[in-house]
mmCIF file of C-alpha atoms in Angstrom:
data_model
loop_
_atom_site.group_PDB
_atom_site.id
_atom_site.type_symbol
_atom_site.label_atom_id
_atom_site.label_comp_id
_atom_site.label_asym_id
_atom_site.label_seq_id
_atom_site.Cartn_x
_atom_site.Cartn_y
_atom_site.Cartn_z
ATOM 1 C CA MET A 1 -80.996 -62.488 56.450
ATOM 2 C CA GLY A 2 -77.685 -64.253 57.617
ATOM 3 C CA ILE A 3 -75.374 -61.364 56.607
ATOM 4 C CA PHE A 4 -77.549 -58.641 57.460
ATOM 5 C CA GLY A 5 -78.635 -60.707 60.804
ATOM 6 C CA ASN A 6 -74.746 -61.032 61.665
ATOM 7 C CA LEU A 7 -74.630 -57.389 61.236
ATOM 8 C CA PHE A 8 -77.172 -55.903 63.473
ATOM 9 C CA GLU A 9 -76.914 -58.507 66.066
ATOM 10 C CA LYS A 10 -76.604 -56.984 69.652
ATOM 11 C CA LYS A 11 -72.979 -57.336 70.816
ATOM 12 C CA THR A 12 -71.111 -57.250 73.970
ATOM 13 C CA CYS A 13 -67.708 -56.256 75.241
ATOM 14 C CA ALA A 14 -65.918 -58.623 76.755
ATOM 15 C CA ILE A 15 -63.939 -56.070 79.029
ATOM 16 C CA CYS A 16 -66.595 -54.202 80.260
ATOM 17 C CA GLY A 17 -69.739 -56.093 79.280
ATOM 18 C CA GLY A 18 -70.959 -52.520 77.728
ATOM 19 C CA GLU A 19 -73.399 -53.254 74.604
ATOM 20 C CA ILE A 20 -71.519 -52.342 71.408
ATOM 21 C CA GLY A 21 -73.305 -50.109 68.925
ATOM 22 C CA LEU A 22 -73.059 -50.622 65.210
ATOM 23 C CA LEU A 23 -69.596 -48.850 63.842
ATOM 24 C CA GLY A 24 -67.771 -49.493 67.642
ATOM 25 C CA ASN A 25 -66.554 -53.331 67.634
ATOM 26 C CA ARG A 26 -62.912 -53.696 67.788
ATOM 27 C CA LYS A 27 -62.554 -57.331 67.046
ATOM 28 C CA LEU A 28 -60.711 -59.791 68.836
ATOM 29 C CA GLU A 29 -59.662 -63.006 68.270
ATOM 30 C CA ASP A 30 -61.926 -65.208 70.353
ATOM 31 C CA GLY A 31 -64.731 -61.860 71.238
ATOM 32 C CA ASN A 32 -65.446 -58.290 71.075
ATOM 33 C CA LEU A 33 -64.314 -54.941 71.901
ATOM 34 C CA CYS A 34 -65.854 -51.789 72.947
ATOM 35 C CA LYS A 35 -64.045 -48.246 71.554
ATOM 36 C CA ALA A 36 -63.784 -47.121 75.138
ATOM 37 C CA CYS A 37 -62.025 -50.153 76.065
ATOM 38 C CA ALA A 38 -60.157 -49.891 73.088
ATOM 39 C CA ALA A 39 -59.284 -46.388 73.442
ATOM 40 C CA LYS A 40 -57.375 -47.311 76.920
ATOM 41 C CA LEU A 41 -54.849 -49.332 74.981
ATOM 42 C CA SER A 42 -51.390 -48.385 74.413
ATOM 43 C CA PRO A 43 -51.393 -45.958 71.234
ATOM 44 C CA PHE A 44 -48.148 -48.249 70.301
ATOM 45 C CA PHE A 45 -50.251 -51.610 70.411
ATOM 46 C CA SER A 46 -51.373 -53.034 67.268
ATOM 47 C CA ASP A 47 -51.859 -56.770 66.861
ATOM 48 C CA ARG A 48 -55.285 -56.212 68.613
ATOM 49 C CA ARG A 49 -56.901 -58.069 66.100
ATOM 50 C CA ARG A 50 -54.765 -61.498 67.200
ATOM 51 C CA SER A 51 -55.117 -60.830 71.276
ATOM 52 C CA THR A 52 -57.132 -62.938 73.256
ATOM 53 C CA VAL A 53 -59.474 -61.322 75.647
ATOM 54 C CA GLU A 54 -57.094 -62.195 78.349
ATOM 55 C CA GLN A 55 -54.394 -60.662 76.689
ATOM 56 C CA ILE A 56 -56.418 -57.484 76.463
ATOM 57 C CA ARG A 57 -57.427 -58.162 80.064
ATOM 58 C CA GLU A 58 -53.605 -58.024 81.367
ATOM 59 C CA GLN A 59 -52.854 -55.032 78.999
ATOM 60 C CA LEU A 60 -55.529 -53.165 80.670
ATOM 61 C CA ASP A 61 -54.374 -54.427 83.949
ATOM 62 C CA TYR A 62 -50.760 -52.939 82.994
ATOM 63 C CA ARG A 63 -52.216 -49.712 81.206
ATOM 64 C CA GLU A 64 -53.788 -49.160 84.804
ATOM 65 C CA ALA A 65 -50.511 -49.659 86.801
ATOM 66 C CA ASN A 66 -48.875 -47.206 84.564
ATOM 67 C CA LYS A 67 -50.942 -44.222 85.980
ATOM 68 C CA ALA A 68 -49.286 -44.460 88.923
ATOM 69 C CA ALA A 69 -45.420 -44.923 87.001
ATOM 70 C CA VAL A 70 -46.850 -41.396 84.755
ATOM 71 C CA THR A 71 -47.445 -39.616 88.176
ATOM 72 C CA ALA A 72 -44.074 -40.519 89.553
ATOM 73 C CA LEU A 73 -42.257 -39.397 86.199
ATOM 74 C CA ASN A 74 -40.252 -36.176 87.205
ATOM 75 C CA VAL A 75 -39.014 -35.124 83.508
ATOM 76 C CA THR A 76 -35.564 -34.016 83.650
ATOM 77 C CA ARG A 77 -34.519 -33.150 79.845
ATOM 78 C CA THR A 78 -37.002 -32.806 77.286
ATOM 79 C CA LEU A 79 -36.215 -34.100 73.004
ATOM 80 C CA GLY A 80 -38.694 -33.393 70.029
ATOM 81 C CA ASP A 81 -40.662 -30.911 69.139
ATOM 82 C CA ARG A 82 -44.332 -32.277 67.099
ATOM 83 C CA THR A 83 -43.747 -35.566 69.716
ATOM 84 C CA LYS A 84 -42.014 -35.198 72.711
ATOM 85 C CA ILE A 85 -39.337 -37.493 74.738
ATOM 86 C CA LEU A 86 -39.754 -36.827 78.430
ATOM 87 C CA LEU A 87 -36.820 -38.212 80.290
ATOM 88 C CA ASP A 88 -36.335 -39.009 83.990
ATOM 89 C CA GLU A 89 -32.876 -39.424 83.756
ATOM 90 C CA ASP A 90 -32.680 -40.137 87.881
ATOM 91 C CA ALA A 91 -35.381 -42.841 87.616
ATOM 92 C CA GLN A 92 -33.696 -44.281 84.085
ATOM 93 C CA ARG A 93 -37.483 -44.001 82.449
ATOM 94 C CA PHE A 94 -38.950 -42.163 79.597
ATOM 95 C CA VAL A 95 -42.609 -41.519 77.679
ATOM 96 C CA VAL A 96 -42.945 -40.686 74.116
ATOM 97 C CA THR A 97 -46.035 -38.430 73.943
ATOM 98 C CA PRO A 98 -47.417 -36.261 71.220
ATOM 99 C CA SER A 99 -46.655 -31.996 72.073
ATOM 100 C CA GLY A 100 -49.445 -29.906 73.112
ATOM 101 C CA GLY A 101 -52.402 -30.187 76.047
ATOM 102 C CA ARG A 102 -51.462 -31.861 79.467
ATOM 103 C CA TRP A 103 -48.939 -35.015 78.664
ATOM 104 C CA ARG A 104 -49.892 -36.835 81.868
ATOM 105 C CA ASP A 105 -53.717 -37.221 80.838
ATOM 106 C CA SER A 106 -52.868 -39.520 78.153
ATOM 107 C CA ASN A 107 -50.922 -42.101 80.521
ATOM 108 C CA PRO A 108 -48.286 -42.290 77.776
ATOM 109 C CA ASP A 109 -46.446 -45.512 78.224
ATOM 110 C CA VAL A 110 -43.457 -45.453 81.002
ATOM 111 C CA MET A 111 -40.548 -47.161 79.574
ATOM 112 C CA SER A 112 -37.397 -47.809 81.220
ATOM 113 C CA PHE A 113 -33.704 -46.824 79.737
ATOM 114 C CA SER A 114 -32.615 -50.424 79.690
ATOM 115 C CA GLN A 115 -35.570 -51.492 77.538
ATOM 116 C CA VAL A 116 -34.531 -49.488 74.571
ATOM 117 C CA THR A 117 -32.835 -51.870 72.062
ATOM 118 C CA GLY A 118 -32.049 -49.280 69.395
ATOM 119 C CA CYS A 119 -33.076 -46.104 67.704
ATOM 120 C CA ASN A 120 -32.879 -45.337 64.368
ATOM 121 C CA VAL A 121 -33.375 -42.478 61.791
ATOM 122 C CA ASP A 122 -34.998 -42.549 58.588
ATOM 123 C CA VAL A 123 -35.603 -40.672 55.685
ATOM 124 C CA ARG A 124 -38.735 -41.213 53.517
ATOM 125 C CA THR A 125 -39.086 -39.287 50.097
ATOM 126 C CA THR A 126 -42.403 -39.034 48.132
ATOM 127 C CA ARG A 127 -42.052 -38.281 44.236
ATOM 128 C CA GLU A 128 -44.955 -37.378 42.304
ATOM 129 C CA GLU A 129 -44.104 -36.821 38.468
ATOM 130 C CA LEU A 130 -44.929 -33.399 36.961
ATOM 131 C CA TYR A 131 -46.603 -32.765 33.610
ATOM 132 C CA ARG A 132 -47.228 -29.959 30.894
ATOM 133 C CA GLU A 133 -50.107 -29.430 28.985
ATOM 134 C CA GLY A 134 -49.871 -30.693 25.434
ATOM 135 C CA PRO A 135 -50.855 -29.008 22.018
ATOM 136 C CA ASP A 136 -54.446 -30.450 22.724
ATOM 137 C CA GLY A 137 -54.852 -30.000 26.087
ATOM 138 C CA GLU A 138 -53.690 -33.481 27.385
ATOM 139 C CA ARG A 139 -51.252 -34.328 30.256
ATOM 140 C CA VAL A 140 -47.497 -34.581 28.832
ATOM 141 C CA SER A 141 -44.554 -36.147 30.571
ATOM 142 C CA TYR A 142 -41.597 -33.577 30.327
ATOM 143 C CA ASP A 143 -38.484 -35.057 28.862
ATOM 144 C CA PRO A 144 -36.765 -36.158 30.761
ATOM 145 C CA PRO A 145 -39.502 -36.762 33.425
ATOM 146 C CA ARG A 146 -39.376 -34.286 36.136
ATOM 147 C CA TYR A 147 -40.522 -35.205 39.581
ATOM 148 C CA ASP A 148 -41.650 -32.917 42.865
ATOM 149 C CA THR A 149 -40.079 -34.337 45.817
ATOM 150 C CA ASP A 150 -41.260 -34.268 49.171
ATOM 151 C CA TYR A 151 -38.994 -35.605 52.194
ATOM 152 C CA ASP A 152 -40.351 -36.731 56.028
ATOM 153 C CA ILE A 153 -37.644 -37.595 58.653
ATOM 154 C CA TYR A 154 -38.719 -40.210 61.083
ATOM 155 C CA VAL A 155 -37.593 -41.902 64.414
ATOM 156 C CA ILE A 156 -37.844 -45.293 64.757
ATOM 157 C CA ILE A 157 -37.393 -46.463 68.477
ATOM 158 C CA ASN A 158 -36.841 -50.044 69.166
ATOM 159 C CA VAL A 159 -37.693 -51.366 72.814
ATOM 160 C CA ASN A 160 -38.440 -54.234 74.575
ATOM 161 C CA THR A 161 -42.062 -54.386 75.898
ATOM 162 C CA PRO A 162 -44.841 -56.726 76.384
ATOM 163 C CA TYR A 163 -46.659 -54.947 73.995
ATOM 164 C CA PHE A 164 -44.981 -53.787 71.321
ATOM 165 C CA ASP A 165 -41.798 -53.556 70.374
ATOM 166 C CA GLU A 166 -41.488 -50.494 68.321
ATOM 167 C CA ILE A 167 -42.309 -47.230 68.112
ATOM 168 C CA GLU A 168 -42.176 -44.671 65.380
ATOM 169 C CA PHE A 169 -42.966 -41.319 64.585
ATOM 170 C CA ARG A 170 -42.494 -38.027 62.121
ATOM 171 C CA ILE A 171 -40.150 -35.625 63.026
ATOM 172 C CA ASN A 172 -41.158 -32.495 60.464
ATOM 173 C CA SER A 173 -45.030 -31.034 60.715
ATOM 174 C CA MET A 174 -44.583 -29.655 57.567
ATOM 175 C CA ARG A 175 -43.613 -30.968 53.986
ATOM 176 C CA ILE A 176 -39.673 -30.757 53.275
ATOM 177 C CA GLU A 177 -39.154 -29.651 49.653
ATOM 178 C CA SER A 178 -35.117 -30.077 49.393
ATOM 179 C CA PRO A 179 -32.643 -31.774 51.563
ATOM 180 C CA GLY A 180 -30.271 -29.291 51.870
ATOM 181 C CA SER A 181 -33.420 -26.644 52.939
ATOM 182 C CA PRO A 182 -33.194 -25.348 56.666
ATOM 183 C CA ASP A 183 -36.362 -27.048 57.304
ATOM 184 C CA TYR A 184 -34.359 -30.602 56.663
ATOM 185 C CA GLN A 185 -31.623 -29.475 58.694
ATOM 186 C CA SER A 186 -33.444 -28.568 61.608
ATOM 187 C CA ALA A 187 -35.608 -32.056 61.301
ATOM 188 C CA MET A 188 -32.225 -34.026 60.955
ATOM 189 C CA ASP A 189 -30.827 -32.496 64.215
ATOM 190 C CA GLN A 190 -33.912 -32.897 66.363
ATOM 191 C CA ALA A 191 -33.633 -36.663 65.002
ATOM 192 C CA ARG A 192 -30.243 -37.640 65.663
ATOM 193 C CA GLU A 193 -30.223 -35.714 69.110
ATOM 194 C CA ILE A 194 -33.209 -38.463 70.163
ATOM 195 C CA LYS A 195 -31.191 -41.121 68.694
ATOM 196 C CA GLU A 196 -27.933 -40.287 70.158
ATOM 197 C CA ALA A 197 -29.708 -39.513 73.569
ATOM 198 C CA LEU A 198 -31.292 -42.429 73.844
ATOM 199 C CA THR A 199 -28.598 -44.905 72.638
ATOM 200 C CA SER A 200 -26.476 -42.951 75.263
ATOM 201 C CA VAL A 201 -28.642 -43.741 78.275
ATOM 202 C CA ARG A 202 -29.096 -47.578 76.540
ATOM 203 C CA GLU A 203 -25.296 -48.083 77.039
ATOM 204 C CA ASN A 204 -24.651 -45.807 80.309
ATOM 205 C CA VAL A 205 -27.301 -48.701 81.566
ATOM 206 C CA ARG A 206 -25.505 -51.841 80.057
ATOM 207 C CA ALA A 207 -22.224 -50.172 81.658
ATOM 208 C CA ALA A 208 -23.286 -49.915 84.956
ATOM 209 C CA VAL A 209 -24.804 -53.258 84.957
ATOM 210 C CA ALA A 210 -21.845 -55.155 83.660
ATOM 211 C CA GLU A 211 -19.542 -53.685 86.674
ATOM 212 C CA ALA A 212 -22.412 -54.577 89.035
ATOM 213 C CA ALA A 213 -22.082 -57.896 87.856
ATOM 214 C CA ALA A 214 -18.105 -58.200 87.709
ATOM 215 C CA PRO A 215 -16.176 -59.807 90.351
ATOM 216 C CA LYS A 216 -14.709 -57.531 92.923
ATOM 217 C CA ALA A 217 -10.734 -57.526 93.391
ATOM 218 C CA ALA A 218 -9.545 -57.814 97.208
ATOM 219 C CA VAL A 219 -7.513 -54.571 98.096
ATOM 220 C CA VAL A 220 -5.417 -53.841 101.369
ATOM 221 C CA CYS A 221 -7.191 -51.510 103.339
ATOM 222 C CA PRO A 222 -5.104 -48.329 104.420
ATOM 223 C CA HIS A 223 -6.363 -48.335 107.682
ATOM 224 C CA CYS A 224 -6.034 -51.670 109.276
ATOM 225 C CA GLY A 225 -4.063 -53.159 106.744
ATOM 226 C CA ALA A 226 -6.045 -56.131 106.198
ATOM 227 C CA THR A 227 -6.878 -57.816 102.831
ATOM 228 C CA THR A 228 -10.394 -56.844 102.412
ATOM 229 C CA MET A 229 -13.119 -57.242 99.451
ATOM 230 C CA PRO A 230 -15.129 -54.022 99.910
ATOM 231 C CA ASP A 231 -18.977 -53.970 100.960
ATOM 232 C CA ALA A 232 -21.606 -52.436 98.534
ATOM 233 C CA ASN A 233 -20.525 -48.652 100.074
ATOM 234 C CA GLY A 234 -16.927 -49.044 99.467
ATOM 235 C CA ARG A 235 -15.770 -49.848 103.305
ATOM 236 C CA CYS A 236 -13.392 -52.061 104.580
ATOM 237 C CA GLU A 237 -15.006 -55.193 105.926
ATOM 238 C CA TYR A 238 -12.608 -55.499 109.482
ATOM 239 C CA CYS A 239 -12.482 -52.065 110.450
ATOM 240 C CA GLY A 240 -15.197 -50.112 108.408
ATOM 241 C CA GLY A 241 -12.554 -47.328 106.879
ATOM 242 C CA ALA A 242 -13.483 -46.363 103.218
ATOM 243 C CA VAL A 243 -11.347 -48.470 101.114
ATOM 244 C CA ALA A 244 -12.956 -47.677 97.525
#
């Protein structure tokens, strides 16, 4: 009775206070979470069972605030097909979202270019042995063995966020049977474009930060002849003339 008693015992969501149905419980380290509240978490978050109620509250607060960032995102470049990378190059932000539908409605995580720590392309193979029928109808291996091999192209984006550190998605929507096929080449081209773009924007951000942190050198103002340290607008601190 003890086991079944725990199974059918009514549970309450630690976040919204609602009653959790028999199959709707999502366990936390120190409480329970209903299916509706769990659906509001980041789709890239995978550490729910080891998270406390307080940590889940913090993430849900972040997810609520993220809606404003989604609304403000002005997409200037789109990468990918099955999964899309939408970039706002002016604000130096991006989202990763499935294609189709109204992407803003899913509240995708808005991340800055500076949060990208790496991006890689991974080719994964699935191999299944082929057999022939023996004289008595039994399944017999070929000699040497033959295999049916499929290829899947994945992109893995490493990011620095409080709630997840990796975004992984498959590029191809259908099975790829040959590494020399047009489908394989198209998927690889798409994956490499995503990797190159995210690597490039991250490097640009790093370069800008390094430049801003570099000590400024004194120059001679061509207008007043004074030796000056240009201000933030590149102007002479004495006469205000443009020196940089």
